[in-house]
PDB file of C-alpha atoms in Angstrom:
ATOM      1  CA  UNK A 274       0.000   0.000   0.000  1.00  0.00           C
ATOM      2  CA  UNK A 275       1.488   3.340  -1.024  1.00  0.00           C
ATOM      3  CA  UNK A 276       1.772   6.018   1.604  1.00  0.00           C
ATOM      4  CA  UNK A 277       0.165   9.331   0.663  1.00  0.00           C
ATOM      5  CA  UNK A 278       2.113  12.501   1.358  1.00  0.00           C
ATOM      6  CA  UNK A 279       1.000  16.022   2.128  1.00  0.00           C
ATOM      7  CA  UNK A 280       3.458  18.632   0.915  1.00  0.00           C
ATOM      8  CA  UNK A 281       3.306  22.368   1.533  1.00  0.00           C
ATOM      9  CA  UNK A 282       5.602  24.464  -0.622  1.00  0.00           C
ATOM     10  CA  UNK A 283       6.073  28.079   0.370  1.00  0.00           C
ATOM     11  CA  UNK A 284       7.220  30.952  -1.779  1.00  0.00           C
ATOM     12  CA  UNK A 285       7.863  31.824  -5.390  1.00  0.00           C
ATOM     13  CA  UNK A 286      10.612  29.244  -6.035  1.00  0.00           C
ATOM     14  CA  UNK A 287       8.295  26.449  -4.911  1.00  0.00           C
ATOM     15  CA  UNK A 288       5.669  27.524  -7.413  1.00  0.00           C
ATOM     16  CA  UNK A 289       8.162  27.263 -10.271  1.00  0.00           C
ATOM     17  CA  UNK A 290       9.362  23.771  -9.414  1.00  0.00           C
ATOM     18  CA  UNK A 291       6.177  22.116  -8.174  1.00  0.00           C
ATOM     19  CA  UNK A 292       5.633  18.446  -8.986  1.00  0.00           C
ATOM     20  CA  UNK A 293       2.873  17.505 -11.383  1.00  0.00           C
ATOM     21  CA  UNK A 294      -0.466  16.389 -10.014  1.00  0.00           C
ATOM     22  CA  UNK A 295       0.117  12.852 -11.295  1.00  0.00           C
ATOM     23  CA  UNK A 296       3.285  12.306  -9.223  1.00  0.00           C
ATOM     24  CA  UNK A 297       2.819   9.522  -6.659  1.00  0.00           C
ATOM     25  CA  UNK A 298      -0.561  10.688  -5.348  1.00  0.00           C
ATOM     26  CA  UNK A 299       0.986  13.666  -3.536  1.00  0.00           C
ATOM     27  CA  UNK A 300      -1.188  16.563  -2.493  1.00  0.00           C
ATOM     28  CA  UNK A 301       0.656  19.858  -3.015  1.00  0.00           C
ATOM     29  CA  UNK A 302      -0.343  23.232  -1.636  1.00  0.00           C
ATOM     30  CA  UNK A 303       1.478  26.283  -2.966  1.00  0.00           C
ATOM     31  CA  UNK A 304       1.501  29.387  -0.816  1.00  0.00           C
ATOM     32  CA  UNK A 305       3.029  32.829  -1.062  1.00  0.00           C
ATOM     33  CA  UNK A 306       2.895  35.820  -3.338  1.00  0.00           C
ATOM     34  CA  UNK A 307       4.998  38.963  -3.308  1.00  0.00           C
ATOM     35  CA  UNK A 308       2.219  41.475  -2.688  1.00  0.00           C
ATOM     36  CA  UNK A 309       3.684  43.180   0.368  1.00  0.00           C
ATOM     37  CA  UNK A 310       7.164  44.435   1.041  1.00  0.00           C
ATOM     38  CA  UNK A 311       8.841  43.648   4.322  1.00  0.00           C
ATOM     39  CA  UNK A 312      11.784  45.776   5.277  1.00  0.00           C
ATOM     40  CA  UNK A 313      14.592  44.906   7.672  1.00  0.00           C
ATOM     41  CA  UNK A 314      17.141  47.303   9.085  1.00  0.00           C
ATOM     42  CA  UNK A 315      19.855  47.405  11.667  1.00  0.00           C
ATOM     43  CA  UNK A 316      19.134  50.222  14.098  1.00  0.00           C
ATOM     44  CA  UNK A 317      21.695  52.752  15.229  1.00  0.00           C
ATOM     45  CA  UNK A 318      21.338  51.291  18.700  1.00  0.00           C
ATOM     46  CA  UNK A 319      24.004  48.647  19.075  1.00  0.00           C
ATOM     47  CA  UNK A 320      22.657  45.136  19.049  1.00  0.00           C
ATOM     48  CA  UNK A 321      19.169  45.940  17.762  1.00  0.00           C
ATOM     49  CA  UNK A 322      17.609  44.699  14.533  1.00  0.00           C
ATOM     50  CA  UNK A 323      14.255  46.015  13.297  1.00  0.00           C
ATOM     51  CA  UNK A 324      11.866  44.348  10.862  1.00  0.00           C
ATOM     52  CA  UNK A 325       8.684  45.951   9.530  1.00  0.00           C
ATOM     53  CA  UNK A 326       6.040  43.217   9.211  1.00  0.00           C
ATOM     54  CA  UNK A 327       4.179  45.093   6.487  1.00  0.00           C
ATOM     55  CA  UNK A 328       0.395  45.230   6.218  1.00  0.00           C
ATOM     56  CA  UNK A 329      -0.580  41.640   5.395  1.00  0.00           C
ATOM     57  CA  UNK A 330      -0.368  39.193   8.299  1.00  0.00           C
ATOM     58  CA  UNK A 331      -2.165  36.339   6.573  1.00  0.00           C
ATOM     59  CA  UNK A 332      -1.154  32.893   5.330  1.00  0.00           C
ATOM     60  CA  UNK A 333      -0.237  34.463   1.981  1.00  0.00           C
ATOM     61  CA  UNK A 334       2.492  36.481   3.713  1.00  0.00           C
ATOM     62  CA  UNK A 335       3.668  33.742   6.100  1.00  0.00           C
ATOM     63  CA  UNK A 336       6.278  32.401   3.672  1.00  0.00           C
ATOM     64  CA  UNK A 337       7.672  35.877   3.030  1.00  0.00           C
ATOM     65  CA  UNK A 338       7.936  36.748   6.709  1.00  0.00           C
ATOM     66  CA  UNK A 339       9.519  33.372   7.444  1.00  0.00           C
ATOM     67  CA  UNK A 340      12.173  34.081   4.782  1.00  0.00           C
ATOM     68  CA  UNK A 341      12.776  37.625   6.057  1.00  0.00           C
ATOM     69  CA  UNK A 342      13.187  36.394   9.634  1.00  0.00           C
ATOM     70  CA  UNK A 343      15.526  33.606   8.524  1.00  0.00           C
ATOM     71  CA  UNK A 344      17.716  36.147   6.731  1.00  0.00           C
ATOM     72  CA  UNK A 345      18.037  38.492   9.722  1.00  0.00           C
ATOM     73  CA  UNK A 346      21.574  38.550  11.064  1.00  0.00           C
ATOM     74  CA  UNK A 347      21.117  38.274  14.825  1.00  0.00           C
ATOM     75  CA  UNK A 348      24.618  37.048  15.653  1.00  0.00           C
ATOM     76  CA  UNK A 349      25.499  40.360  17.332  1.00  0.00           C
ATOM     77  CA  UNK A 350      21.937  41.341  18.238  1.00  0.00           C
ATOM     78  CA  UNK A 351      20.502  41.715  21.707  1.00  0.00           C
ATOM     79  CA  UNK A 352      16.971  42.498  20.542  1.00  0.00           C
ATOM     80  CA  UNK A 353      14.856  42.140  17.429  1.00  0.00           C
ATOM     81  CA  UNK A 354      12.011  44.617  17.085  1.00  0.00           C
ATOM     82  CA  UNK A 355       9.114  43.544  14.897  1.00  0.00           C
ATOM     83  CA  UNK A 356       7.008  46.504  13.800  1.00  0.00           C
ATOM     84  CA  UNK A 357       3.396  45.302  13.783  1.00  0.00           C
ATOM     85  CA  UNK A 358       1.643  48.678  13.669  1.00  0.00           C
ATOM     86  CA  UNK A 359       1.018  48.433   9.913  1.00  0.00           C
ATOM     87  CA  UNK A 360      -0.709  45.043  10.013  1.00  0.00           C
ATOM     88  CA  UNK A 361      -4.292  45.306   8.826  1.00  0.00           C
ATOM     89  CA  UNK A 362      -4.995  41.555   8.944  1.00  0.00           C
ATOM     90  CA  UNK A 363      -3.522  38.730  11.007  1.00  0.00           C
ATOM     91  CA  UNK A 364      -4.174  35.013  10.940  1.00  0.00           C
ATOM     92  CA  UNK A 365      -2.936  31.865  12.646  1.00  0.00           C
ATOM     93  CA  UNK A 366      -0.218  30.899  10.152  1.00  0.00           C
ATOM     94  CA  UNK A 367       1.439  34.314  10.368  1.00  0.00           C
ATOM     95  CA  UNK A 368       1.304  34.343  14.173  1.00  0.00           C
ATOM     96  CA  UNK A 369       2.715  30.831  14.372  1.00  0.00           C
ATOM     97  CA  UNK A 370       5.724  31.908  12.298  1.00  0.00           C
ATOM     98  CA  UNK A 371       6.316  34.881  14.618  1.00  0.00           C
ATOM     99  CA  UNK A 372       5.945  32.762  17.764  1.00  0.00           C
ATOM    100  CA  UNK A 373       8.327  30.123  16.415  1.00  0.00           C
ATOM    101  CA  UNK A 374      10.872  32.813  15.552  1.00  0.00           C
ATOM    102  CA  UNK A 375      10.572  34.403  19.002  1.00  0.00           C
ATOM    103  CA  UNK A 376      11.179  31.007  20.599  1.00  0.00           C
ATOM    104  CA  UNK A 377      14.175  30.381  18.303  1.00  0.00           C
ATOM    105  CA  UNK A 378      15.672  33.809  18.987  1.00  0.00           C
ATOM    106  CA  UNK A 379      15.206  33.467  22.735  1.00  0.00           C
ATOM    107  CA  UNK A 380      17.130  30.183  22.642  1.00  0.00           C
ATOM    108  CA  UNK A 381      19.938  32.134  20.928  1.00  0.00           C
ATOM    109  CA  UNK A 382      19.871  34.778  23.698  1.00  0.00           C
ATOM    110  CA  UNK A 383      18.029  37.429  21.667  1.00  0.00           C
ATOM    111  CA  UNK A 384      14.811  39.100  22.847  1.00  0.00           C
ATOM    112  CA  UNK A 385      12.047  39.664  20.290  1.00  0.00           C
ATOM    113  CA  UNK A 386       9.665  42.586  20.860  1.00  0.00           C
ATOM    114  CA  UNK A 387       6.500  43.339  18.894  1.00  0.00           C
ATOM    115  CA  UNK A 388       5.873  47.057  18.579  1.00  0.00           C
ATOM    116  CA  UNK A 389       2.458  48.535  17.861  1.00  0.00           C
ATOM    117  CA  UNK A 390       0.439  45.310  17.891  1.00  0.00           C
ATOM    118  CA  UNK A 391      -3.260  46.163  17.635  1.00  0.00           C
ATOM    119  CA  UNK A 392      -6.055  44.544  19.666  1.00  0.00           C
ATOM    120  CA  UNK A 393      -6.966  42.178  16.818  1.00  0.00           C
ATOM    121  CA  UNK A 394      -3.406  40.869  16.688  1.00  0.00           C
ATOM    122  CA  UNK A 395      -3.155  40.328  20.437  1.00  0.00           C
ATOM    123  CA  UNK A 396      -6.637  38.781  20.551  1.00  0.00           C
ATOM    124  CA  UNK A 397      -5.761  36.149  17.943  1.00  0.00           C
ATOM    125  CA  UNK A 398      -2.412  35.457  19.660  1.00  0.00           C
ATOM    126  CA  UNK A 399      -4.192  35.048  22.989  1.00  0.00           C
ATOM    127  CA  UNK A 400      -6.781  32.653  21.557  1.00  0.00           C
ATOM    128  CA  UNK A 401      -3.974  30.527  20.092  1.00  0.00           C
ATOM    129  CA  UNK A 402      -2.012  30.606  23.369  1.00  0.00           C
ATOM    130  CA  UNK A 403       0.948  32.186  21.560  1.00  0.00           C
ATOM    131  CA  UNK A 404       1.250  35.203  23.862  1.00  0.00           C
ATOM    132  CA  UNK A 405       3.691  33.269  26.038  1.00  0.00           C
ATOM    133  CA  UNK A 406       6.225  33.549  23.183  1.00  0.00           C
ATOM    134  CA  UNK A 407       5.452  37.141  22.156  1.00  0.00           C
ATOM    135  CA  UNK A 408       6.518  40.274  24.037  1.00  0.00           C
ATOM    136  CA  UNK A 409       4.475  43.386  23.221  1.00  0.00           C
ATOM    137  CA  UNK A 410       5.653  46.984  23.462  1.00  0.00           C
ATOM    138  CA  UNK A 411       3.907  50.196  22.565  1.00  0.00           C
TER     139      UNK A 411
END
């Protein structure tokens, strides 16, 4: 009996190299479009990295934010500030990426702070029990 697989491919590269539907009964979900720009910067304050989360905090942006967070150089950082004040929508996938990153960074000795998180953002995080990983400021 063949084992079915569930594959989730995130981002633009995945869309270009996706397997055909006839391949081994795999179910493939492609996510991610470049419809929002996320900007990262190193602040003048020593040891602080800032990332603007943009306006779209949905599953469509989860792959992009995951990539942006993975590319942040936190080797010399003490804190990472995630600017959430521009988010107009937030869903579970996006919050799970942020919570995972906060947990990862904390293990590396780096604090992650969310700045400007609106009530909708904090409400969804609370309902998912992700607030224990997220530190809010402002």
